[in-house]
Coordinates of N, CA and C in Angstrom, one line a residue:
X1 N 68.9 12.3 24.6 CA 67.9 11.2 24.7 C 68.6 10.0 25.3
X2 N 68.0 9.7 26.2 CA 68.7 8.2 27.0 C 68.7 6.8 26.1
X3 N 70.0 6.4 26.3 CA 69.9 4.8 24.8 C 69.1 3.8 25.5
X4 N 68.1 3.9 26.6 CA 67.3 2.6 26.7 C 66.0 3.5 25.6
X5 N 65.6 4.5 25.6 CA 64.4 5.1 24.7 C 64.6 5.0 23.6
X6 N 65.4 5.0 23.1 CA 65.6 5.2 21.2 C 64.7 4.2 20.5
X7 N 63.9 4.8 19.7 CA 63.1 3.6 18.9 C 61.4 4.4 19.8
X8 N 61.1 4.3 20.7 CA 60.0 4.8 21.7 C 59.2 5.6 20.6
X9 N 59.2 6.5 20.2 CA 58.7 7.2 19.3 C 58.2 6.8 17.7
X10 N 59.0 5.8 17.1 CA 59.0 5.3 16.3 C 57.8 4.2 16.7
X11 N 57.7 3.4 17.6 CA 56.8 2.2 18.1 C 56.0 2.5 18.6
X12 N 55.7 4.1 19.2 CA 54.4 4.5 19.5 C 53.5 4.8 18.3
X13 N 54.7 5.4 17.3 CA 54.0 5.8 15.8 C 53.4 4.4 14.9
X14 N 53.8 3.4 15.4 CA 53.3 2.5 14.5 C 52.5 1.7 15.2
X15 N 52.5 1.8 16.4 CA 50.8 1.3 17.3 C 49.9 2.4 17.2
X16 N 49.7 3.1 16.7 CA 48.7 3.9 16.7 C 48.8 4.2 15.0
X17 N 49.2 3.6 14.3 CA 48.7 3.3 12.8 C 47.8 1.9 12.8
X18 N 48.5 1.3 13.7 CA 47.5 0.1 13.6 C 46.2 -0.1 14.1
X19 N 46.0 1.0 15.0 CA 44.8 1.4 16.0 C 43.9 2.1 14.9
X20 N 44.5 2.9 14.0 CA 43.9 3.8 13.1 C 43.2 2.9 11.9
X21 N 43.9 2.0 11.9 CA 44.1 0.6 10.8 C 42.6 -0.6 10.8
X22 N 42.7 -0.6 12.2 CA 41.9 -1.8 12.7 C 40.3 -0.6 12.9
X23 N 40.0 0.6 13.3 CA 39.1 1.7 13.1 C 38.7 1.5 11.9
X24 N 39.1 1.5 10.5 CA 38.9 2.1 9.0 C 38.5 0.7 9.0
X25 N 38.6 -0.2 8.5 CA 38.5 -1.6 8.7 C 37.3 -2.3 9.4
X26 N 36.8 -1.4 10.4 CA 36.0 -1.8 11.3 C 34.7 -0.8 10.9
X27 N 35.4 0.6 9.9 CA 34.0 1.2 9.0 C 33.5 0.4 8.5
X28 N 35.1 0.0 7.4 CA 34.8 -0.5 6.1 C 33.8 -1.6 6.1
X29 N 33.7 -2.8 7.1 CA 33.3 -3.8 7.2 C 31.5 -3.1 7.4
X30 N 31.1 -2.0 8.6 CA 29.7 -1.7 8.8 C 29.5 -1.2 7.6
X31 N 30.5 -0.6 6.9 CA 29.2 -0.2 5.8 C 29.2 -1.1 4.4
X32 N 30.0 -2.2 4.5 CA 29.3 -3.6 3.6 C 28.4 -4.5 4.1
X33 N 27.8 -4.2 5.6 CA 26.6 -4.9 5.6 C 25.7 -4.0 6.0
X34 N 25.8 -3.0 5.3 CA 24.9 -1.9 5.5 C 24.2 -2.1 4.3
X35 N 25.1 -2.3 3.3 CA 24.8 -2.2 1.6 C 24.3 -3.6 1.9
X36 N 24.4 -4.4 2.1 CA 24.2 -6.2 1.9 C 22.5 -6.0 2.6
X37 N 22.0 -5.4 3.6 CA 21.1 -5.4 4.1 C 20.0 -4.5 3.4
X38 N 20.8 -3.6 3.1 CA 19.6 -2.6 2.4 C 19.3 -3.4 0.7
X39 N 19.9 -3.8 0.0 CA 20.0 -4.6 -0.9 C 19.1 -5.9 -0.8
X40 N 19.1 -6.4 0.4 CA 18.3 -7.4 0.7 C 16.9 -6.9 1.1
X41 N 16.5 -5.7 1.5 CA 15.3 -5.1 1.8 C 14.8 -4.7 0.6
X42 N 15.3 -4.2 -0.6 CA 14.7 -3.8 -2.0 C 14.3 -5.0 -2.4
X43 N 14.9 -6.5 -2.5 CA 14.6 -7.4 -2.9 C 13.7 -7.7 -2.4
X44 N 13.0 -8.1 -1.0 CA 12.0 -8.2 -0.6 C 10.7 -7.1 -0.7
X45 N 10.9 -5.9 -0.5 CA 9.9 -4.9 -1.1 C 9.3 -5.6 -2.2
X46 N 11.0 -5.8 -3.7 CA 9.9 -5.8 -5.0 C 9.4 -7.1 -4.7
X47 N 9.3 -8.3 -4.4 CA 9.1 -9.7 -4.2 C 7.8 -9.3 -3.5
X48 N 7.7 -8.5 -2.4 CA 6.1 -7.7 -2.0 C 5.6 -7.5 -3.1
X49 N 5.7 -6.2 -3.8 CA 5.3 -5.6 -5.0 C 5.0 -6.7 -6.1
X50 N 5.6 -7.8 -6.6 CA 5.5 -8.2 -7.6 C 4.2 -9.3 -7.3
X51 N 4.0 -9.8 -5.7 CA 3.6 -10.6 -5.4 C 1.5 -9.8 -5.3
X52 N 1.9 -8.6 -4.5 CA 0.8 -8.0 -4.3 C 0.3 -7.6 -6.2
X53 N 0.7 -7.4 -6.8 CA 0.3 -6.8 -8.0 C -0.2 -8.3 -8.8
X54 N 0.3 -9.2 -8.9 CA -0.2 -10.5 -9.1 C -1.8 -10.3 -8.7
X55 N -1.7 -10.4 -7.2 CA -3.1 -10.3 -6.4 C -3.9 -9.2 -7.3
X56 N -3.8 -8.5 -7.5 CA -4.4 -7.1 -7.8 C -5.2 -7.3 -9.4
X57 N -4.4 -8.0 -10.1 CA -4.7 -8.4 -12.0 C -5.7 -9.6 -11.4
X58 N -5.7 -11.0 -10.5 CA -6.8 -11.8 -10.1 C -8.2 -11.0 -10.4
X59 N -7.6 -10.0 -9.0 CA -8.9 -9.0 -8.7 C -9.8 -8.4 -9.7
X60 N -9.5 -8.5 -10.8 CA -9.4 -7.5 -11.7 C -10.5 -8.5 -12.6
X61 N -10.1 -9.4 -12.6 CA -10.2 -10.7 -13.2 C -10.7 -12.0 -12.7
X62 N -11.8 -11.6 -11.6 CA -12.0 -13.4 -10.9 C -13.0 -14.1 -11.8
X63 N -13.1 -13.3 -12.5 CA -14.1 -14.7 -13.4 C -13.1 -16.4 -14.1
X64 N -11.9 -16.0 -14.7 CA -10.8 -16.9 -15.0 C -9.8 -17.2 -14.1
X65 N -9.6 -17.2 -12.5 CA -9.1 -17.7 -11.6 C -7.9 -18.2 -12.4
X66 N -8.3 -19.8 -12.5 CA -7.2 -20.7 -12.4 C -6.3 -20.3 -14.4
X67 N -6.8 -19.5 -14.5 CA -5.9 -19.2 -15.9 C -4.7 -18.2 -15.7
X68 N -4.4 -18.0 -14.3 CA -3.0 -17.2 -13.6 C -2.5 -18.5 -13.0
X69 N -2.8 -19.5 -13.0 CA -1.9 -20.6 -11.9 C -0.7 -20.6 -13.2
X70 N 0.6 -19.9 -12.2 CA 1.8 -20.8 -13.0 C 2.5 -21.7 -11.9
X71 N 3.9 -21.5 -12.5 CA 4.8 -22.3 -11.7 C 6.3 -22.5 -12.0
X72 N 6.7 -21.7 -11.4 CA 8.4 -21.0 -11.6 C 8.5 -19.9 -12.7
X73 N 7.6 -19.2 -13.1 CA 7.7 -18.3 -13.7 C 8.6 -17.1 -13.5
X74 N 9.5 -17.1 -14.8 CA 11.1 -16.3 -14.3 C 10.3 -14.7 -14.2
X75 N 11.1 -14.3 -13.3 CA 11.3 -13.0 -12.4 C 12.2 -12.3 -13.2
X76 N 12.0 -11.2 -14.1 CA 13.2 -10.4 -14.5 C 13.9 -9.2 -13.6
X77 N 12.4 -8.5 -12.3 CA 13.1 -7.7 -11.5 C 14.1 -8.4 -10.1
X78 N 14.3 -9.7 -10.5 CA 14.8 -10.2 -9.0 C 16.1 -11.4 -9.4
X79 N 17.2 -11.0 -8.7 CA 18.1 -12.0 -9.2 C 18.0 -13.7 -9.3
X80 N 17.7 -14.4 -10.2 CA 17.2 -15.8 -10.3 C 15.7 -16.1 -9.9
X81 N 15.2 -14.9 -10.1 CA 13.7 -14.7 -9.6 C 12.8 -15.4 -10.3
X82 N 11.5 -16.1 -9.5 CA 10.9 -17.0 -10.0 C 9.5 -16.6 -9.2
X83 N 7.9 -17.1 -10.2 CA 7.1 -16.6 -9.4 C 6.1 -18.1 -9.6
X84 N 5.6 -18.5 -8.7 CA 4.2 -19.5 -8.5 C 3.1 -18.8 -8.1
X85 N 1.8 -19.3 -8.8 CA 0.9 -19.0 -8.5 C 0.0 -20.0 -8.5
X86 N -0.5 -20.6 -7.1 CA -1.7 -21.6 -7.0 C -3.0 -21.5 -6.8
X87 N -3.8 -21.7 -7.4 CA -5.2 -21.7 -7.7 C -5.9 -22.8 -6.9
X88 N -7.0 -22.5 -6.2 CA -7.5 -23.4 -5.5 C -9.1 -23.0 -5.3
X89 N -9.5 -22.9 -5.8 CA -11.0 -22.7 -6.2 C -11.2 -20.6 -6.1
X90 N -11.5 -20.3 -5.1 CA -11.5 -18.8 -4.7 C -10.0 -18.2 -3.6
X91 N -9.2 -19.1 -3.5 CA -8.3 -19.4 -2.5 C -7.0 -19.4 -3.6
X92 N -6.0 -17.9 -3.7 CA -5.0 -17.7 -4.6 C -3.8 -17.8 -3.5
X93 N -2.6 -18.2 -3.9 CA -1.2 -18.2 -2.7 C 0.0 -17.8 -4.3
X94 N 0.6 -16.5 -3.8 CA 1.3 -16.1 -4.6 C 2.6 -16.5 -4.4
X95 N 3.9 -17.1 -4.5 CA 5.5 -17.2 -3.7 C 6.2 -16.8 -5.0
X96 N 7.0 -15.8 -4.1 CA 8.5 -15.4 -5.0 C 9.4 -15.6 -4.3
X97 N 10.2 -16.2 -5.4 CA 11.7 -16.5 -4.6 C 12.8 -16.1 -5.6
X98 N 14.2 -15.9 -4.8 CA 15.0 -15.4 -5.5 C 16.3 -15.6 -4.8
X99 N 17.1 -15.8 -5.4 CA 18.7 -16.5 -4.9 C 19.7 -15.5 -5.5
X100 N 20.4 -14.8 -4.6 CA 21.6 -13.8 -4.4 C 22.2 -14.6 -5.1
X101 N 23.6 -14.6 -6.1 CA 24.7 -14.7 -6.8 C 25.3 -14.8 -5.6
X102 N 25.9 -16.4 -4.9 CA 27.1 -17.2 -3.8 C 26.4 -17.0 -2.6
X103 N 25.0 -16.9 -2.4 CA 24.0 -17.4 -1.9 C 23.3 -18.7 -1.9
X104 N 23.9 -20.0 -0.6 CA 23.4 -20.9 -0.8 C 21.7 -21.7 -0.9
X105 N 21.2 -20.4 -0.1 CA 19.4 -20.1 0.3 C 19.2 -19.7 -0.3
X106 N 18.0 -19.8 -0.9 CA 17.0 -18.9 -2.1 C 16.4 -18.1 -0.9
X107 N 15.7 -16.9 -1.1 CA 15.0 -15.9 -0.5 C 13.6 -16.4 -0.9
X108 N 12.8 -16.4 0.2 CA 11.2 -16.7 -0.2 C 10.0 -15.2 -0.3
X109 N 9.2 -15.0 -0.3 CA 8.0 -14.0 0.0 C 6.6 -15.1 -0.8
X110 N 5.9 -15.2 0.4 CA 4.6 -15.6 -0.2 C 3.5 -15.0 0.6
X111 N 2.5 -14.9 -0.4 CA 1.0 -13.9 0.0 C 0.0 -15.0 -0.6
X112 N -1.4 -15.2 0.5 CA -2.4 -15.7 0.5 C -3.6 -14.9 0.4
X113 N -4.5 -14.9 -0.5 CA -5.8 -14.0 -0.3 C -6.5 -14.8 -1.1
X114 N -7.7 -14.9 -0.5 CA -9.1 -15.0 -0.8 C -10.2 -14.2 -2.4
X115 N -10.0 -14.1 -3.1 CA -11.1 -13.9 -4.2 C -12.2 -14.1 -4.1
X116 N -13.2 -13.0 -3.7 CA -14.7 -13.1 -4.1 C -15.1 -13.3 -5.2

């Protein structure tokens, strides 16, 4: 082997660790906002769910309307979850919101419907 090559082999092996390096890394990273996104879609489903089912007990119930109006009512299925509900004659507006743990934005979902 010629003494300008010595080492060649050895520095081909360690750029192509780092090639391999910066690849895993560049998984690792898609599939934590794979989890962070899908995570944020369950939260808004149940924030749907919790919001729609609200509506649904009204319905059930429009003779006492304004005896569902709250206001920050804690959320146990949602992290720092909270639910309002405003009464306005036949005119209900549900909002849930809920704030990730080192999340400076709360997350909102609000639903409007009408009560015959």
């Amino acid at each position: 082997m010629p003494k300008d090559q010595r080492g060649m082999m050895l520095l081909e092996g360690l750029i192509a660790i780092v090639i391999f390096s910066l690849g895993i890394l560049a998984i690792v990273g898609i599939q934590a906002a794979s989890v962070r996104h899908t995570t944020d879609a369950k939260y808004r489903m149940d924030a749907s769910f919790l919001a729609n089912q609200s509506i649904g007990t009204m319905w059930g119930q429009r003779s006492n309307l304004a005896s569902f109006a709250v206001t920050d009512e804690s959320v146990a299925a949602l992290p720092n979850g909270k639910r309002t509900i405003a009464v306005n004659g036949s005119d209900v507006t549900v909002t849930v919101t809920w704030q990730l743990p080192g999340e400076a934005v709360p997350h909102s979902y609000a639903i409007a419907a009408r009560i015959n």
